PDB file of C-alpha atoms in Angstrom:
ATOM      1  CA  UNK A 277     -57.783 -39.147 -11.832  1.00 39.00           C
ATOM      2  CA  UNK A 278     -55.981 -35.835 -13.244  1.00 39.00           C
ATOM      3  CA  UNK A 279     -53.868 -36.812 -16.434  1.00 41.00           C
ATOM      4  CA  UNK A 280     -50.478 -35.391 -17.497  1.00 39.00           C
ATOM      5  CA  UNK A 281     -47.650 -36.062 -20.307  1.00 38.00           C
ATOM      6  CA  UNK A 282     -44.915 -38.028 -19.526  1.00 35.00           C
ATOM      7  CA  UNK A 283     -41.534 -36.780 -18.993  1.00 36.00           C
ATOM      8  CA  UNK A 284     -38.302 -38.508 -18.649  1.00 38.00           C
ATOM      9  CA  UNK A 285     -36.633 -38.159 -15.579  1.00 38.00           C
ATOM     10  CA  UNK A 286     -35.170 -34.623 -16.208  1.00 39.00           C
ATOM     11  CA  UNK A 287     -35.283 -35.253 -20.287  1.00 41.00           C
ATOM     12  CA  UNK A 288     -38.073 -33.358 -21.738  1.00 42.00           C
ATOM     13  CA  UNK A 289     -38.488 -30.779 -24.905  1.00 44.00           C
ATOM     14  CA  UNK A 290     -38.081 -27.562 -22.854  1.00 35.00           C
ATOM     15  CA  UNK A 291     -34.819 -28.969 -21.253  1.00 40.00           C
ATOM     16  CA  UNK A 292     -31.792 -29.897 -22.843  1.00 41.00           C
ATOM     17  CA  UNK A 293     -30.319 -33.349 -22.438  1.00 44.00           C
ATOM     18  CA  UNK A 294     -26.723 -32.258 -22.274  1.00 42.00           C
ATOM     19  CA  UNK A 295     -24.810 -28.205 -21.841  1.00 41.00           C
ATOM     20  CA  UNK A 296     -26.258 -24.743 -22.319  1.00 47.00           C
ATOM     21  CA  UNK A 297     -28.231 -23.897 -25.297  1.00 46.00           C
ATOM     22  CA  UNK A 298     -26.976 -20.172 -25.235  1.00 49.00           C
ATOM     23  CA  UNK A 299     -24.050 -18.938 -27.881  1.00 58.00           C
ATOM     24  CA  UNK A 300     -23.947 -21.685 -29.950  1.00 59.00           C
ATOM     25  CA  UNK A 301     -23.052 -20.791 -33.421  1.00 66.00           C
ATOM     26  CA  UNK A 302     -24.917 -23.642 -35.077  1.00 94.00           C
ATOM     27  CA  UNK A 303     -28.603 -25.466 -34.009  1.00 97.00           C
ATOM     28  CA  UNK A 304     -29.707 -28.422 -35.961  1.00 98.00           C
ATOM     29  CA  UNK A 305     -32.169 -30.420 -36.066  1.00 98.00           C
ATOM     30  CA  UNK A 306     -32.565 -33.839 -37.204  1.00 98.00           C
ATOM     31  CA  UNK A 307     -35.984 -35.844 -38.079  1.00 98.00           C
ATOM     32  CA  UNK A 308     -35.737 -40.009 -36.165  1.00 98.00           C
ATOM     33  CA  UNK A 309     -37.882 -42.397 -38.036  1.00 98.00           C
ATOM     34  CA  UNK A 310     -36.501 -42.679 -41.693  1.00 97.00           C
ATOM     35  CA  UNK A 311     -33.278 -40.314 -41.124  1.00 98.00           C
ATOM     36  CA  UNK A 312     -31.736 -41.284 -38.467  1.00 98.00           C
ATOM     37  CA  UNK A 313     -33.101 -44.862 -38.907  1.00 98.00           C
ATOM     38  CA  UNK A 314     -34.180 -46.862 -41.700  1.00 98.00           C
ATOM     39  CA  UNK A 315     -37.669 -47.519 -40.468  1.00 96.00           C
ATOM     40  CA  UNK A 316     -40.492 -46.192 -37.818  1.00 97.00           C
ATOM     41  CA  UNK A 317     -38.420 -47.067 -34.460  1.00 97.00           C
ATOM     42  CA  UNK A 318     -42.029 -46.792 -32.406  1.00 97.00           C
ATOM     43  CA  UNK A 319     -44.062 -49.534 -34.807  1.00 97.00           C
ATOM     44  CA  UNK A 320     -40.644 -51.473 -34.258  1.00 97.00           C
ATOM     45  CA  UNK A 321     -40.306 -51.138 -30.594  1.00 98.00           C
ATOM     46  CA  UNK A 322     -44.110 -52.011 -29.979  1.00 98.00           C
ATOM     47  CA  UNK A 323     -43.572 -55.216 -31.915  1.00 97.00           C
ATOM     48  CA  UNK A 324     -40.625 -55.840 -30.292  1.00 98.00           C
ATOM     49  CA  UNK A 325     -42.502 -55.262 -26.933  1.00 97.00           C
ATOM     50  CA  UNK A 326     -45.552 -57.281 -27.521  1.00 96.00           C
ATOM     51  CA  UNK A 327     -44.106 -60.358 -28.893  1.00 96.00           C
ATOM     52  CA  UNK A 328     -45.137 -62.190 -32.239  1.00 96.00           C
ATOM     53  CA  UNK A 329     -48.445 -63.143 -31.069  1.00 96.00           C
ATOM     54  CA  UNK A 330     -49.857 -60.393 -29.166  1.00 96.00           C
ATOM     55  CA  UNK A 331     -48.779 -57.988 -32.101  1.00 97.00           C
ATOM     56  CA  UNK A 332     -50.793 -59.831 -34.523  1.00 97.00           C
ATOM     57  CA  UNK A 333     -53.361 -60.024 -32.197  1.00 97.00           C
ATOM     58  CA  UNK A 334     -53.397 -56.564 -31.358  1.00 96.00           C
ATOM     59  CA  UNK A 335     -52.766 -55.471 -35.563  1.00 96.00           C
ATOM     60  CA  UNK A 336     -56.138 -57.675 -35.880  1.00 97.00           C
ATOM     61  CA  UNK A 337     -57.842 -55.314 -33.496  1.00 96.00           C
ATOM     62  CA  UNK A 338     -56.472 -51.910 -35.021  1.00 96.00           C
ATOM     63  CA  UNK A 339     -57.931 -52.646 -38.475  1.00 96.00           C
ATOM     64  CA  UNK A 340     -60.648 -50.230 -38.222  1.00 95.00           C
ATOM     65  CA  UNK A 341     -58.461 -47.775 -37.400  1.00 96.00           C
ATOM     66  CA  UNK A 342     -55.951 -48.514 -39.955  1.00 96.00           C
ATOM     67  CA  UNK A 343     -58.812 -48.536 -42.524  1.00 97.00           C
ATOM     68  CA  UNK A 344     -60.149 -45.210 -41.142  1.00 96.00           C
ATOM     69  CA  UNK A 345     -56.455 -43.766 -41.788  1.00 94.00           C
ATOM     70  CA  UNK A 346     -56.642 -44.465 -45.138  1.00 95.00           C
ATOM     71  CA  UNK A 347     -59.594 -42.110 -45.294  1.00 95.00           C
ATOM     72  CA  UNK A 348     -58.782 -39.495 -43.145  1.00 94.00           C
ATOM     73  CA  UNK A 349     -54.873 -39.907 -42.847  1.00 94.00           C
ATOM     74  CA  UNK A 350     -54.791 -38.954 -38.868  1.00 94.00           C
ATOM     75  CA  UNK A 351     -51.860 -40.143 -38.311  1.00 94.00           C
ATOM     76  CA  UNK A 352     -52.542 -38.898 -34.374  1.00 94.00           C
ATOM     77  CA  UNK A 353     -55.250 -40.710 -34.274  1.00 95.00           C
ATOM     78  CA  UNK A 354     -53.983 -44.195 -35.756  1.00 96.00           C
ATOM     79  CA  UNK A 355     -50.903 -43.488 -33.246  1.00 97.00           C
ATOM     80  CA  UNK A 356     -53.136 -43.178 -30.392  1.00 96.00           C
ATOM     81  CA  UNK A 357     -55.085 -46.064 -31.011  1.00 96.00           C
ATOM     82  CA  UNK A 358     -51.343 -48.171 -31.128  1.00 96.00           C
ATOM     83  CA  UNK A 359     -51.003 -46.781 -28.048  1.00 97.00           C
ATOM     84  CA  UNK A 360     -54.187 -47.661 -26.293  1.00 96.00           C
ATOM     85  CA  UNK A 361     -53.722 -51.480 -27.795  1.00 96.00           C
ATOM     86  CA  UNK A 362     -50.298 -51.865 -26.910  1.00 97.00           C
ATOM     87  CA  UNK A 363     -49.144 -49.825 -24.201  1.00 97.00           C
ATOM     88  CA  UNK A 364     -52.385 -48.824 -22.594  1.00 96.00           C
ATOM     89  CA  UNK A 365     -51.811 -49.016 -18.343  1.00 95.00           C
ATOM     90  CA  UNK A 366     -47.821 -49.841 -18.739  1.00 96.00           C
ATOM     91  CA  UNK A 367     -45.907 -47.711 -15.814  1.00 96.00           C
ATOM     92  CA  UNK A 368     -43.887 -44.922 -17.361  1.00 96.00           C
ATOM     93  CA  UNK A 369     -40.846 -46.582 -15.706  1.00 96.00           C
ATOM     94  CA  UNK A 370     -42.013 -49.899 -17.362  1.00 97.00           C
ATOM     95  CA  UNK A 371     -41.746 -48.310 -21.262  1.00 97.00           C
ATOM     96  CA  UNK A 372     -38.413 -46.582 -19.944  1.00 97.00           C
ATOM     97  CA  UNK A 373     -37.171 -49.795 -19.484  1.00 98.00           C
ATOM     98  CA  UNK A 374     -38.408 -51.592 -22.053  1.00 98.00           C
ATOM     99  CA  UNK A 375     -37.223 -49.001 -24.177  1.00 98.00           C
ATOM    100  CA  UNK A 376     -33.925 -48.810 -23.030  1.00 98.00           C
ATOM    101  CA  UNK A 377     -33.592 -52.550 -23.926  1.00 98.00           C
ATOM    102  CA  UNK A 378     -34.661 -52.156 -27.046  1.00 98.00           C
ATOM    103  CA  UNK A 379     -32.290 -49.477 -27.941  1.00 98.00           C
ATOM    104  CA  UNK A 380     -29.375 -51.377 -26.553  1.00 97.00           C
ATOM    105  CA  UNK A 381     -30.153 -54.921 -28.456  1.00 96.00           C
ATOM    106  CA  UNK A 382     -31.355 -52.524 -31.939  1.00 97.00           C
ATOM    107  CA  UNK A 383     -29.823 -49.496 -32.365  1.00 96.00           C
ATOM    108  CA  UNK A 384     -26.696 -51.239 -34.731  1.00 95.00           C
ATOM    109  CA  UNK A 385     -29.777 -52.326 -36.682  1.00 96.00           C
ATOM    110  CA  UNK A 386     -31.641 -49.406 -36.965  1.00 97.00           C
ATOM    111  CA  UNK A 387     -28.954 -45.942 -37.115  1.00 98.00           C
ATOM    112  CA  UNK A 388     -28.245 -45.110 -40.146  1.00 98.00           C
ATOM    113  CA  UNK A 389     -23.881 -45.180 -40.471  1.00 97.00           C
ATOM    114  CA  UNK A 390     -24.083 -41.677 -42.733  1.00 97.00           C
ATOM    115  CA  UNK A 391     -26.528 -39.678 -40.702  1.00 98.00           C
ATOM    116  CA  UNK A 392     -24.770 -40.694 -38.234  1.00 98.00           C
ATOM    117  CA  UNK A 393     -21.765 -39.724 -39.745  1.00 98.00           C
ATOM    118  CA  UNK A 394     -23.315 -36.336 -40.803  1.00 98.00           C
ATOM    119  CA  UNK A 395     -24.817 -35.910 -36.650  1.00 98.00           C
ATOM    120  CA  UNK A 396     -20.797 -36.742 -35.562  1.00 97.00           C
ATOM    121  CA  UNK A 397     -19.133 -34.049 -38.103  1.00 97.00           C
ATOM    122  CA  UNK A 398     -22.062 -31.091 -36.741  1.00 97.00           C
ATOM    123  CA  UNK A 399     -21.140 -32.689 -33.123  1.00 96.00           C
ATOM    124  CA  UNK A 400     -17.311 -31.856 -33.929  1.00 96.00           C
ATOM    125  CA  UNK A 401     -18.212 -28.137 -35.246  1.00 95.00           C
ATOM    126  CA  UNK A 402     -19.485 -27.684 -31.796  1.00 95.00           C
ATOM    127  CA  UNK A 403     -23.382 -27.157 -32.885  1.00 97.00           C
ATOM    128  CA  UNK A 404     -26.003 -28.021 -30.638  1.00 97.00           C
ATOM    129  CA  UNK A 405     -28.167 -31.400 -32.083  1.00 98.00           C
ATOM    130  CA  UNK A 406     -32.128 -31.650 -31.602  1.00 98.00           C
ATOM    131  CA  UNK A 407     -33.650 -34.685 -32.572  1.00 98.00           C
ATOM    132  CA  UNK A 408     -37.544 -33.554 -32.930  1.00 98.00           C
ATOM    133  CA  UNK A 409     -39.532 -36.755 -33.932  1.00 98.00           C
ATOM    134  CA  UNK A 410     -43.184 -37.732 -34.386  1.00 97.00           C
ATOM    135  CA  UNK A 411     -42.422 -40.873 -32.355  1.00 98.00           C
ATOM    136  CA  UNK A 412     -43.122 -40.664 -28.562  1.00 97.00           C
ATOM    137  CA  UNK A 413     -40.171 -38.685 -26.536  1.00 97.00           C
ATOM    138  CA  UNK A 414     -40.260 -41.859 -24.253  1.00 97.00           C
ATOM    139  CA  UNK A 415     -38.969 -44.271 -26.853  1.00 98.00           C
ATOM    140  CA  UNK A 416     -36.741 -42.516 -28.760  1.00 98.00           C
ATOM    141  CA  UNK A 417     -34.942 -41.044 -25.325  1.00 98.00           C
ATOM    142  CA  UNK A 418     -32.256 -43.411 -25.274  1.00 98.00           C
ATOM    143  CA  UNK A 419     -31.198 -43.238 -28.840  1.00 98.00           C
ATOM    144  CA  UNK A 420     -31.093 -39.830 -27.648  1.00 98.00           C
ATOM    145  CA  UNK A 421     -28.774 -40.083 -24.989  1.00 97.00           C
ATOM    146  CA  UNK A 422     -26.442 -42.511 -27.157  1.00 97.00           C
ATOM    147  CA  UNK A 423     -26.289 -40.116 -29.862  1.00 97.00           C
ATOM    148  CA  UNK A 424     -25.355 -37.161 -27.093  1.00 97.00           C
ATOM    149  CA  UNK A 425     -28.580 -35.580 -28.251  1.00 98.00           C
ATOM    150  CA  UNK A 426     -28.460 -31.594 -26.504  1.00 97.00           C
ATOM    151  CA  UNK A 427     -32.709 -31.898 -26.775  1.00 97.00           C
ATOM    152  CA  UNK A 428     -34.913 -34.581 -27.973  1.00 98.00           C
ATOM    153  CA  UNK A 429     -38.316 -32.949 -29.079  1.00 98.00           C
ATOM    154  CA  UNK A 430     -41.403 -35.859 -29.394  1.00 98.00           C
ATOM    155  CA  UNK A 431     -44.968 -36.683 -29.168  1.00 97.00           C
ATOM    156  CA  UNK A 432     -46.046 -37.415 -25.556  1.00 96.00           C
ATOM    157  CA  UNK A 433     -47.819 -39.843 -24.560  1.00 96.00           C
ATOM    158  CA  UNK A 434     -50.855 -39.045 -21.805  1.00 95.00           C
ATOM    159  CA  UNK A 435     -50.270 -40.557 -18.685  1.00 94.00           C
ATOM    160  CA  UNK A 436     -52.216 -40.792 -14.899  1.00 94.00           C
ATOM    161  CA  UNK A 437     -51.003 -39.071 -11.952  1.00 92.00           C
ATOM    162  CA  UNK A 438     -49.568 -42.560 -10.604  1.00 92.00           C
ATOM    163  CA  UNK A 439     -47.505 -43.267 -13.965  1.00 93.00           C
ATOM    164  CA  UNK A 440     -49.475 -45.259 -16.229  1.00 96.00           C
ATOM    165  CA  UNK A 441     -49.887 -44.746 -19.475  1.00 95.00           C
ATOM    166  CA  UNK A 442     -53.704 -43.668 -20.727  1.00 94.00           C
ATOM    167  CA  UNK A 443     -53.819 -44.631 -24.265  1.00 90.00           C
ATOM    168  CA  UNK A 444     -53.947 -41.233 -25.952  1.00 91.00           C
ATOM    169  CA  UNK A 445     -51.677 -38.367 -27.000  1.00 96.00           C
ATOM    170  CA  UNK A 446     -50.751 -35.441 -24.721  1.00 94.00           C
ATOM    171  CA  UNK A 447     -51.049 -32.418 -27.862  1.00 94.00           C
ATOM    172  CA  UNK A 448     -50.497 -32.661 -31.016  1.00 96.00           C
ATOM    173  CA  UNK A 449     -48.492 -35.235 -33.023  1.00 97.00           C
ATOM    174  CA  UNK A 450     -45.498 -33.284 -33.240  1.00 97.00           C
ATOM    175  CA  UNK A 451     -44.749 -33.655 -37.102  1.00 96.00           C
ATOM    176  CA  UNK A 452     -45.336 -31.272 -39.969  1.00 97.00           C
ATOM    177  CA  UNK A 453     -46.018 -27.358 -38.381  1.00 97.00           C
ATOM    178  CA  UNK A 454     -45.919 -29.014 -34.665  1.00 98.00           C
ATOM    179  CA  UNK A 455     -42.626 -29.564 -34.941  1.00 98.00           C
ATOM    180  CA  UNK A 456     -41.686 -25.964 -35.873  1.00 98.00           C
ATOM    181  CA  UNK A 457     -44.459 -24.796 -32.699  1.00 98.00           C
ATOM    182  CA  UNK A 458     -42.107 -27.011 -30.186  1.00 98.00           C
ATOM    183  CA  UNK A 459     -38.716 -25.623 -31.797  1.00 98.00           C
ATOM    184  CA  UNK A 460     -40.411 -22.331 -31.005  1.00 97.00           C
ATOM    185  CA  UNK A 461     -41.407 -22.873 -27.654  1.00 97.00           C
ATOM    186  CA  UNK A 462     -37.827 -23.793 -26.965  1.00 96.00           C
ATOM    187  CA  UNK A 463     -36.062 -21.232 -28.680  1.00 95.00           C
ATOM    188  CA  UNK A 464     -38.414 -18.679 -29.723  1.00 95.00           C
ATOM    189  CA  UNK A 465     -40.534 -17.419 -31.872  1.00 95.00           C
ATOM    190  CA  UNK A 466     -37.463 -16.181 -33.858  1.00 95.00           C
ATOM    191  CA  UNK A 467     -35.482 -19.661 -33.996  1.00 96.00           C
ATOM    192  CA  UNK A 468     -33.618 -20.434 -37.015  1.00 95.00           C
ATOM    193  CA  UNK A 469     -31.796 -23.902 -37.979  1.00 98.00           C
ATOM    194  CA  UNK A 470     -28.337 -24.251 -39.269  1.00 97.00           C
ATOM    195  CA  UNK A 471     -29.284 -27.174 -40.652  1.00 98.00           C
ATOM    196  CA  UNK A 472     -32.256 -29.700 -40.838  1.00 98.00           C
ATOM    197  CA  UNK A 473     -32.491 -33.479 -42.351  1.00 98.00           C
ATOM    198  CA  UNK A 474     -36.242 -35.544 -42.705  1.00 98.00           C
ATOM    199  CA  UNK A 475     -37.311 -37.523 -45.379  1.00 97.00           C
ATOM    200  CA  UNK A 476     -41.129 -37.394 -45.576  1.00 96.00           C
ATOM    201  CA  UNK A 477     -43.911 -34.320 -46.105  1.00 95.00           C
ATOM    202  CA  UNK A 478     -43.697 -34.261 -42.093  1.00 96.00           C
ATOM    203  CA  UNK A 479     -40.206 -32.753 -42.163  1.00 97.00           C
ATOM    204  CA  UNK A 480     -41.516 -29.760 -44.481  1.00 97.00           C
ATOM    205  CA  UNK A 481     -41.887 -26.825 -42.188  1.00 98.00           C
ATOM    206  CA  UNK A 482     -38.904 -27.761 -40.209  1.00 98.00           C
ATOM    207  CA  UNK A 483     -36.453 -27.940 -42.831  1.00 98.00           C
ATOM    208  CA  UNK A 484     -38.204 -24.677 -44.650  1.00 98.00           C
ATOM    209  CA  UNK A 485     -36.429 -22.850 -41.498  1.00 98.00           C
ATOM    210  CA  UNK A 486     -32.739 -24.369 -41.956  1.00 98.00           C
ATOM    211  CA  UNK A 487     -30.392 -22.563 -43.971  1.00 97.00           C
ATOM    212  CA  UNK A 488     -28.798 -26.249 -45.360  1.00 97.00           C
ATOM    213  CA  UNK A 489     -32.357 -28.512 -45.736  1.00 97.00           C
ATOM    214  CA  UNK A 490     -31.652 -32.237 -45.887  1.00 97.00           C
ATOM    215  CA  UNK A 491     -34.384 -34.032 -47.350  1.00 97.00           C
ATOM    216  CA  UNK A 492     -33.928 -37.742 -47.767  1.00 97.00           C
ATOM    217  CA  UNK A 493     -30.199 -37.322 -48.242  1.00 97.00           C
ATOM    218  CA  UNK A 494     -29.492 -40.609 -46.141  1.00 97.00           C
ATOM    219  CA  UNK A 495     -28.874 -43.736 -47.840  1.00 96.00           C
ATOM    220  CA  UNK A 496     -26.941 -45.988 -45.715  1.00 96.00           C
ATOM    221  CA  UNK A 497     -27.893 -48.834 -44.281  1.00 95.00           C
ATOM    222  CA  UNK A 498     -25.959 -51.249 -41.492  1.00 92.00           C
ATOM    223  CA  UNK A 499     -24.212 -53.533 -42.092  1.00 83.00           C
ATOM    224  CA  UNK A 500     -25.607 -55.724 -39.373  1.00 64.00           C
TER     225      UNK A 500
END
């Protein structure tokens, strides 16, 4: 059976979520996990998903890959094995869903009220806002859309021709110099940030091409 990423219903890294992406006087980009939020959104989702149980029976199973990541620190590879355990043969519109619901009952929880006061203020200058994530594109889509995200950039997740998720990574883990490649193959070789915010080593090439680099500059925390 011939294998493919996902991609969300129309939302995908080489299309924007919202407008034009030409003559805007401002891009920026903003890291997910940690910046936006106060903790890995995809580790929380997939507990969420699986339940109490099946999470620590699936966390059981992943311990040779969690002890192999402290040798070789893949982080692809520790992510892909997470996916095979807990997402492996899901339907794309299953994880949508899920994901949605998770996002709706969480996201109070999880944003961050100064980044995203910071995201609101570049939204009022008129800039165009990228959220480009290590996370899976799938998951984090519907923060996306609630934070009027113009492009959400992500890892994707491999799926078959009928819609079911593989249990592997489509490319590269897009953190670190992959997320500088996919700003590039949306804007160019050329492209240049007005701004950029992450908080860990991942976020280093990205914010080395913003003219304002935000690194960890987010504190807040809900108040929920």
């Amino acid at each position: 059976m011939a294998k493919r990423s996902w991609m969300a219903k129309g939302l995908s890294a080489s299309r924007p979520m919202t407008g034009d992406m030409d003559d805007e006087p401002a891009l920026v980009a903003f890291d997910f996990d940690g910046t936006l939020t106060v903790k890995d959104s995809f580790n929380a989702f997939l507990k969420w998903r699986a339940g109490p149980r099946r999470w620590a029976r699936g966390i059981v199973r992943l311990t040779p890959s969690l002890i192999a990541y402290l040798f070789d620190r893949n982080r692809a590879k520790l992510k892909a094995a997470a996916v095979r355990e807990f997402l492996k043969g899901a339907t794309v519109t299953e994880i949508e869903n899920d994901a949605r619901a998770f996002a709706q009952a969480h996201a109070q929880s999880l944003l961050r009220p100064d980044a995203v006061a910071v995201w609101r203020s570049w939204r009022a200058k008129g800039a165009k806002l990228v959220i480009v994530t290590a996370s899976p594109e799938i998951t984090v889509a519907p923060f996306a859309r609630g934070l009027g995200a113009d492009l959400l950039i992500g890892t994707r997740l491999m799926c078959s021709e009928d819609g079911r998720v593989l249990g592997g990574l489509d490319g590269n883990n897009c953190r670190a110099k992959e997320k500088v490649t996919r700003l590039r193959e949306v804007f160019g070789p050329d492209v240049h940030l007005t701004a950029a915010y992450g908080d860990t080593s991942g976020d280093t090439e990205m914010l080395a091409i913003a003219d304002e680099k935000g690194f960890r500059v987010f504190r807040g925390r809900p108040a929920t």
